[in-house]
PDB file of C-alpha atoms in Angstrom:
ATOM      1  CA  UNK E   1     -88.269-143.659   4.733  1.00 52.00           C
ATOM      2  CA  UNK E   2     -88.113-144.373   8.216  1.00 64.00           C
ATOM      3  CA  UNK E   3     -85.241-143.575  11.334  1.00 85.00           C
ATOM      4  CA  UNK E   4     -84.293-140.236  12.438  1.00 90.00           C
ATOM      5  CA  UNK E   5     -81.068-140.750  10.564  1.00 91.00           C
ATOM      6  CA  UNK E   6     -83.228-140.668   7.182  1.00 91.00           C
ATOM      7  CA  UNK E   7     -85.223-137.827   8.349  1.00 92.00           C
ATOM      8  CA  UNK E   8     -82.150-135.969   9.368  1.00 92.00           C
ATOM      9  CA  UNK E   9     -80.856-136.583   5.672  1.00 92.00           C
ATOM     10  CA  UNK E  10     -84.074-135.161   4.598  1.00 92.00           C
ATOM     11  CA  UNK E  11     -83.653-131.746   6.616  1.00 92.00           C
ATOM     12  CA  UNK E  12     -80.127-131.067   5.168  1.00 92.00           C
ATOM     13  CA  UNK E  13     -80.980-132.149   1.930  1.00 92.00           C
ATOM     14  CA  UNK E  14     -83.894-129.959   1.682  1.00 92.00           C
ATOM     15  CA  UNK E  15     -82.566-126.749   3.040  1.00 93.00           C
ATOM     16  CA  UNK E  16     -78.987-126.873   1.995  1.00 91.00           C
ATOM     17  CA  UNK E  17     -78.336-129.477  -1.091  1.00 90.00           C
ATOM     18  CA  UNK E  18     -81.730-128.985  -2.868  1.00 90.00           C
ATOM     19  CA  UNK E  19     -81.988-125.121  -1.458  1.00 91.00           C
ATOM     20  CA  UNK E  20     -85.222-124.408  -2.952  1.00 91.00           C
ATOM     21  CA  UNK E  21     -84.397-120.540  -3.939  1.00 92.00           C
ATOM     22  CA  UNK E  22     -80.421-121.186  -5.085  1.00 91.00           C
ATOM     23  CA  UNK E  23     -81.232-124.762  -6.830  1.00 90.00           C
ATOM     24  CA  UNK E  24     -84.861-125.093  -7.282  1.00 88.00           C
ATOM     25  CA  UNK E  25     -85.335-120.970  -8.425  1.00 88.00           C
ATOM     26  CA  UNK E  26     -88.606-121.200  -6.935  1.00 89.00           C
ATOM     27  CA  UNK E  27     -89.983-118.034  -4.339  1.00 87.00           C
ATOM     28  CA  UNK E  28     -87.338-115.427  -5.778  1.00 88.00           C
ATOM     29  CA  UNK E  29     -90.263-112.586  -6.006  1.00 84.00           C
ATOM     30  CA  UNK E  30     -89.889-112.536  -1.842  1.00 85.00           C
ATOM     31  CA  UNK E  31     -86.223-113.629  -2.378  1.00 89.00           C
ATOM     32  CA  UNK E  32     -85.283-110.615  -4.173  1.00 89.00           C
ATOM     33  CA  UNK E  33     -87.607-108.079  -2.852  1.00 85.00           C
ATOM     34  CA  UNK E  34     -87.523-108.472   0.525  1.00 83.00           C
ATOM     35  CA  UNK E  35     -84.054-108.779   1.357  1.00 87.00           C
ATOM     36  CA  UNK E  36     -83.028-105.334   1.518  1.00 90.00           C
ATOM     37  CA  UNK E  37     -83.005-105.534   5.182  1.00 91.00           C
ATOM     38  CA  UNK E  38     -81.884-108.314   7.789  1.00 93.00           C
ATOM     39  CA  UNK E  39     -85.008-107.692  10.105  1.00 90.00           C
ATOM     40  CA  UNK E  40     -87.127-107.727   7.102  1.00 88.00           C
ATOM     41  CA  UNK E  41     -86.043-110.778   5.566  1.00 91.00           C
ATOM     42  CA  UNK E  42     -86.012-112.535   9.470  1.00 91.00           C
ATOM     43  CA  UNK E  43     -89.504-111.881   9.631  1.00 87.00           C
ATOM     44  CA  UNK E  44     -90.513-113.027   5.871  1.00 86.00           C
ATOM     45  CA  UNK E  45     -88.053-115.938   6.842  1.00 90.00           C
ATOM     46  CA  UNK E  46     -90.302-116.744   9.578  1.00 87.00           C
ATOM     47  CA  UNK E  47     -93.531-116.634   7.665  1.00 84.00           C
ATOM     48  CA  UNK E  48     -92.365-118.694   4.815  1.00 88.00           C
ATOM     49  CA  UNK E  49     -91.267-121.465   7.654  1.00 90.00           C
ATOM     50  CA  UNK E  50     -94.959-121.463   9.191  1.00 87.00           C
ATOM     51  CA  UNK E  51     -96.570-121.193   5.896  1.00 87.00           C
ATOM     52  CA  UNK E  52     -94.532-124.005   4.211  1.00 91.00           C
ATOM     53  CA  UNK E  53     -94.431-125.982   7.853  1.00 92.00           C
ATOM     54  CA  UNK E  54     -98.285-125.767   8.504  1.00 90.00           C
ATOM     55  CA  UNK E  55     -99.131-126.289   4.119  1.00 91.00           C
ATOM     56  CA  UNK E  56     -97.070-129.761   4.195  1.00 94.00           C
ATOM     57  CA  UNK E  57     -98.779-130.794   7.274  1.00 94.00           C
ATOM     58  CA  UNK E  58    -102.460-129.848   5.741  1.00 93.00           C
ATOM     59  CA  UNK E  59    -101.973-130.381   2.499  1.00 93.00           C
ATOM     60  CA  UNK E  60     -99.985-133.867   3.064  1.00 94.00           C
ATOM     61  CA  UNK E  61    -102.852-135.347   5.250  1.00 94.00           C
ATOM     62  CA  UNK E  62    -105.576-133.891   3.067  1.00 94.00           C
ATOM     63  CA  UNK E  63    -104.207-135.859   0.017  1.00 95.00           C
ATOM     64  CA  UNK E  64    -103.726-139.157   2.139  1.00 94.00           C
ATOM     65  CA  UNK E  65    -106.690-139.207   3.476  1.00 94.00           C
ATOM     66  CA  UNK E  66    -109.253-137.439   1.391  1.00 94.00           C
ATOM     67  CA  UNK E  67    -107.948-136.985  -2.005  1.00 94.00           C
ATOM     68  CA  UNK E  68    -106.031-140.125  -2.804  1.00 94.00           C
ATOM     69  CA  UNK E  69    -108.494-142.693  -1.358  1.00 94.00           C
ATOM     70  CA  UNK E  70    -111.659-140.959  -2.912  1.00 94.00           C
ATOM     71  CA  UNK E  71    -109.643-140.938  -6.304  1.00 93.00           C
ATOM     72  CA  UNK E  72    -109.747-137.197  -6.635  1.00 94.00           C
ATOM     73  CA  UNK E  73    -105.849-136.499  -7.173  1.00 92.00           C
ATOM     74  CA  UNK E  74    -106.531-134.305  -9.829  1.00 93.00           C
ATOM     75  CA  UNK E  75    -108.089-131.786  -7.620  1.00 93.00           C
ATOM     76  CA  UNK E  76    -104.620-131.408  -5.583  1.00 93.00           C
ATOM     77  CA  UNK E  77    -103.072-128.353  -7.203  1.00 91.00           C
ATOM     78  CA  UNK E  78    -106.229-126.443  -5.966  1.00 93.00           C
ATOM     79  CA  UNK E  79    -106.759-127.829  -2.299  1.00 92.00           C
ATOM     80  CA  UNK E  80    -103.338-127.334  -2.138  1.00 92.00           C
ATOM     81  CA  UNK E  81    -103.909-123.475  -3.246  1.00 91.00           C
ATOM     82  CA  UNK E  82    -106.685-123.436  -0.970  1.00 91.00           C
ATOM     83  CA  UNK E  83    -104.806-124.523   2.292  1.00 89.00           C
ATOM     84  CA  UNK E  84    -101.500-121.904   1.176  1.00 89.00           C
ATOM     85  CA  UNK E  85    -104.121-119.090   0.842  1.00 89.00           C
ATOM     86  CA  UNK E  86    -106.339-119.360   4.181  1.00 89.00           C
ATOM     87  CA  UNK E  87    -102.409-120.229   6.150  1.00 86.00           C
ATOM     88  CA  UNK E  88    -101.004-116.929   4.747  1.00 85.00           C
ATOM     89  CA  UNK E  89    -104.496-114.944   5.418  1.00 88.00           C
ATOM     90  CA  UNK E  90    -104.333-116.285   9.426  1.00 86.00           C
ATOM     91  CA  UNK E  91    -100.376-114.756   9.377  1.00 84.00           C
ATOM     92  CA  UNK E  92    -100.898-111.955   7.963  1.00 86.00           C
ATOM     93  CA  UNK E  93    -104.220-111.096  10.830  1.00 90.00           C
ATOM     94  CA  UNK E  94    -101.720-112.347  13.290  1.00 89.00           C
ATOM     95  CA  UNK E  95     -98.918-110.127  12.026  1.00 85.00           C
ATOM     96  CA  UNK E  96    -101.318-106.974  11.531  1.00 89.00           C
ATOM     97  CA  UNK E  97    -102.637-107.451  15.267  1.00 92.00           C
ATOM     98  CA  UNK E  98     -98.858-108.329  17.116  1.00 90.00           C
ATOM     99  CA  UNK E  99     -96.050-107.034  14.820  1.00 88.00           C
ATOM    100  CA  UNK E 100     -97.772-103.915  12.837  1.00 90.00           C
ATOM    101  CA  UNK E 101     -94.243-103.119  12.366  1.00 87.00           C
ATOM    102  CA  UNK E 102     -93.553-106.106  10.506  1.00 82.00           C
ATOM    103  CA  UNK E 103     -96.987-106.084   8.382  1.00 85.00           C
ATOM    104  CA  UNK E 104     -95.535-102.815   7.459  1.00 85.00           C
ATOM    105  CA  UNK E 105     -91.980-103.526   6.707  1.00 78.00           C
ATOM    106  CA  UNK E 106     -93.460-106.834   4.503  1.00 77.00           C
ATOM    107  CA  UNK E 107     -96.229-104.807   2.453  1.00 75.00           C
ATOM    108  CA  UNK E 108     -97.232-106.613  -0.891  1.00 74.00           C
ATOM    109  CA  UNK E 109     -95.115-109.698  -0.295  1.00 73.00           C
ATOM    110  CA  UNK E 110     -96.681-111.361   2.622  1.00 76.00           C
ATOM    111  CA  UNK E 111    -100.271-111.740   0.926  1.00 79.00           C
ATOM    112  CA  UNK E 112     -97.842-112.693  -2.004  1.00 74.00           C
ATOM    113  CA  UNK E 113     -96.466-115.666  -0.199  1.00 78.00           C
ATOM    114  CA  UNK E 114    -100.039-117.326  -1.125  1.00 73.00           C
ATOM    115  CA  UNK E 115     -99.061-117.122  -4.898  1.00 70.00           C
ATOM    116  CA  UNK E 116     -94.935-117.854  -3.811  1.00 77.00           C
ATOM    117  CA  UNK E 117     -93.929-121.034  -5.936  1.00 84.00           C
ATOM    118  CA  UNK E 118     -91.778-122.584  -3.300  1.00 88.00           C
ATOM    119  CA  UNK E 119     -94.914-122.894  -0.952  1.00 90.00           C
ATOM    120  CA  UNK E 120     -96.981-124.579  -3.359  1.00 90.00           C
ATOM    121  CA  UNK E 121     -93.943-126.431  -5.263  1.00 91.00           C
ATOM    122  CA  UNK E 122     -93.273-128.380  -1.405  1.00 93.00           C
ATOM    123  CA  UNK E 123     -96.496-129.765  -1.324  1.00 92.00           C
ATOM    124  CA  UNK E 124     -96.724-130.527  -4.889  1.00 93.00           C
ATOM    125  CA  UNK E 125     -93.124-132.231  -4.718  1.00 93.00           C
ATOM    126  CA  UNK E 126     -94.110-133.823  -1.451  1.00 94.00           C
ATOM    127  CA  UNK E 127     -97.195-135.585  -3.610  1.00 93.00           C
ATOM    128  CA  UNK E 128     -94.339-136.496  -6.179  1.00 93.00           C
ATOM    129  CA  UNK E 129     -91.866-137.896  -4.229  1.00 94.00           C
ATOM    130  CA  UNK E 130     -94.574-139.972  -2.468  1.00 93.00           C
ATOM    131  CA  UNK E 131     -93.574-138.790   1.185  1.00 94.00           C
ATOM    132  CA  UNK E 132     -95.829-139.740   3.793  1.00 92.00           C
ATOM    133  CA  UNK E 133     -97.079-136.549   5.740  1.00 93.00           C
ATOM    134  CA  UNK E 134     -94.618-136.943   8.560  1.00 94.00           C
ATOM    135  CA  UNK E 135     -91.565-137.253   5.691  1.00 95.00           C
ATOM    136  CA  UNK E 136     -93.975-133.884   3.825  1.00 95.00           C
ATOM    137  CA  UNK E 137     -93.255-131.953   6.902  1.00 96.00           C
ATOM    138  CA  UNK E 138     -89.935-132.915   7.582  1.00 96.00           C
ATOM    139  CA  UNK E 139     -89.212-132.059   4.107  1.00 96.00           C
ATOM    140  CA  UNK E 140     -91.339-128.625   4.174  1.00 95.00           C
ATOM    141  CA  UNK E 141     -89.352-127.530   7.718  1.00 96.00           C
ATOM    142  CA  UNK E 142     -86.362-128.283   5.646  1.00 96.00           C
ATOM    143  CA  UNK E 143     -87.302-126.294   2.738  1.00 95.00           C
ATOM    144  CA  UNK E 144     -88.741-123.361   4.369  1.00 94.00           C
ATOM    145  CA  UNK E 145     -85.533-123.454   6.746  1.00 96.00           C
ATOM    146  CA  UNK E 146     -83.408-123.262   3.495  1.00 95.00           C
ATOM    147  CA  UNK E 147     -85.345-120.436   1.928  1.00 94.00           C
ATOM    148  CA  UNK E 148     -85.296-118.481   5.452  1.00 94.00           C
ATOM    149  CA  UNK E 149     -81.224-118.844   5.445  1.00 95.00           C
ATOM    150  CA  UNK E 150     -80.556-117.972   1.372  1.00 95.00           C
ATOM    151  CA  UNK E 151     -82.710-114.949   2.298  1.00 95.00           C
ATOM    152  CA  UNK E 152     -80.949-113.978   5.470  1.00 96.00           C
ATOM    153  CA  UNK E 153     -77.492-114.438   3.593  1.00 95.00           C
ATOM    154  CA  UNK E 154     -78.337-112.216   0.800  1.00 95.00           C
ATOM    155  CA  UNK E 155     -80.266-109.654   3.160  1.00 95.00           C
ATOM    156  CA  UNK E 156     -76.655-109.527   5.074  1.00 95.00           C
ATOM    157  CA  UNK E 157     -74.958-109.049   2.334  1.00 94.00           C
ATOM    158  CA  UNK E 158     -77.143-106.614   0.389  1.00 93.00           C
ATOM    159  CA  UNK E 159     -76.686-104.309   4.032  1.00 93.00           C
ATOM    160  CA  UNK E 160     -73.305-104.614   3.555  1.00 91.00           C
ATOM    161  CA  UNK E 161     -73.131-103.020   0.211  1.00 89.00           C
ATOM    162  CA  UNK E 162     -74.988-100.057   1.164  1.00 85.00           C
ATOM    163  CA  UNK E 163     -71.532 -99.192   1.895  1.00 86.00           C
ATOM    164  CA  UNK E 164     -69.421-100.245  -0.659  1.00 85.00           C
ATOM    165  CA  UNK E 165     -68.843 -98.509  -3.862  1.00 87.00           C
ATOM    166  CA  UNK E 166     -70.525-100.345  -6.844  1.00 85.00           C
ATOM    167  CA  UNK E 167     -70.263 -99.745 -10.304  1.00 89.00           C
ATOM    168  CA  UNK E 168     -72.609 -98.124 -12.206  1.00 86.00           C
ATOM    169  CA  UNK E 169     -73.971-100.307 -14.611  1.00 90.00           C
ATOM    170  CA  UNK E 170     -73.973-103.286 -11.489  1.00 89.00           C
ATOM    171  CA  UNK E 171     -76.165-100.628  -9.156  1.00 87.00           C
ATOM    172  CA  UNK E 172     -79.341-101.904  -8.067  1.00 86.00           C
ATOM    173  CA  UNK E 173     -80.648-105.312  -9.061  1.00 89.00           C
ATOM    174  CA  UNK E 174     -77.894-106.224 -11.250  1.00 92.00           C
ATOM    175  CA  UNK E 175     -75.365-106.827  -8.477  1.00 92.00           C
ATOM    176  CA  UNK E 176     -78.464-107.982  -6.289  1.00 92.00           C
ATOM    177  CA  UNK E 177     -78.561-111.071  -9.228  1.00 92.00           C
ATOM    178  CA  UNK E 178     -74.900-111.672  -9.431  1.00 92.00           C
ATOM    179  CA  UNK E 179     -74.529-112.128  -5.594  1.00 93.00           C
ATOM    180  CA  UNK E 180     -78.048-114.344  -5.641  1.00 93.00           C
ATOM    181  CA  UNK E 181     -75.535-115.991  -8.281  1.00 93.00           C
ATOM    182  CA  UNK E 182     -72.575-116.512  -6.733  1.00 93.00           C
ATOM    183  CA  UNK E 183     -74.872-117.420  -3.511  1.00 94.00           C
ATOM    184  CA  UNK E 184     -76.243-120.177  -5.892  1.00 92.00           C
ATOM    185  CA  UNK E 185     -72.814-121.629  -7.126  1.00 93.00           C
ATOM    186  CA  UNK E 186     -71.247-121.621  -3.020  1.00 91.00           C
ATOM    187  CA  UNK E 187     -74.784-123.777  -2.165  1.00 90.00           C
ATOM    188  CA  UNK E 188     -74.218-126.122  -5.021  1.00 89.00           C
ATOM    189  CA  UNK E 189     -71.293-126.821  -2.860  1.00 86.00           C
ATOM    190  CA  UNK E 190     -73.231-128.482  -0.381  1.00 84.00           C
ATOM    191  CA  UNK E 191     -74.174-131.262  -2.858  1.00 82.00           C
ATOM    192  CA  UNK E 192     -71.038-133.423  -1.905  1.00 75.00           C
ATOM    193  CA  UNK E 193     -72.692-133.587   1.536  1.00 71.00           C
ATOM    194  CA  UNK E 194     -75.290-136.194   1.159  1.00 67.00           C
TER     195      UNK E 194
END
């Protein structure tokens, strides 16, 4: 893959086509849990896009130019591990120290970002597909940008029913999984793009 064109393909394909929440199910633990709130699920949004961002770039050059040439592939799934854990321990110092309020807001799920799927299922995929690290990161901004959108969307909407009047039996996490859903089915949509 070369050509901005190809990388552009790459950006919408990862974030909207091949969504990795709505087609991939991979990171719904944050997905579902933290979008109860807009601000909430901007800031895990954010996170997710540094953590995936920075864990393509690392992990991606680590198995170019360590693991592949010294014939140690088989060691990825932990370096990989490795690289997702110490990213998500420097955010969550940095949150603690700028945005206590945010730390706060994102409890148990920002230390669980290190064990989210969708961070580690990038770089593994990235290995798969045989990206380069530029096309890894590309591909990572792409994914992290799609997971940060799918759980703005549902954090909007979720707000929104605060208000409404919901059934009983659909209160709670019921109609949280029928929107996520129905969310699902309208991104599937985007597959006639590319």
């Amino acid at each position: 893959m070369n050509g901005i064109k190809d990388m552009l393909l790459l950006l919408v394909g990862s974030s909207l086509v091949s969504n990795v929440v709505l087609s991939q199910f991979l990171g719904l633990c944050p997905f579902l849990g933290v979008s109860k709130k807009i601000k909430t699920a901007a800031g895990m949004g954010g996170a997710v896009i540094f953590v995936i961002t920075l864990a393509s770039l690392v992990a991606g050059a680590l198995y170019k130019l360590i693991l592949e040439p010294l014939n140690l592939k088989y060691l990825q799934t932990i370096v990989f591990i490795l690289v997702i854990a110490a990213l998500v321990q420097f955010v969550e110092m940095f949150l603690k120290k700028m945005i206590p309020s945010l730390y706060c807001a994102l409890g148990v799920y920002l230390p669980l970002i290190t064990t989210n799927c969708a961070v580690l299922g990038v770089a593994v995929s990235n290995v798969q597909k045989n990206y380069g690290v530029l096309e890894g990161v590309v591909n990572g901004i792409g994914t992290a940008v799609g997971f940060a959108v799918a759980i703005i969307i549902l954090a909007g909407i979720r707000e929104r029913m605060e208000y409404n009047e919901v059934p009983g039996p659909f209160k709670g996490m019921p109609i949280v999984l029928l929107t996520a859903g129905l969310m699902a089915i309208a991104f599937w949509g985007f597959s006639g793009l590319l």
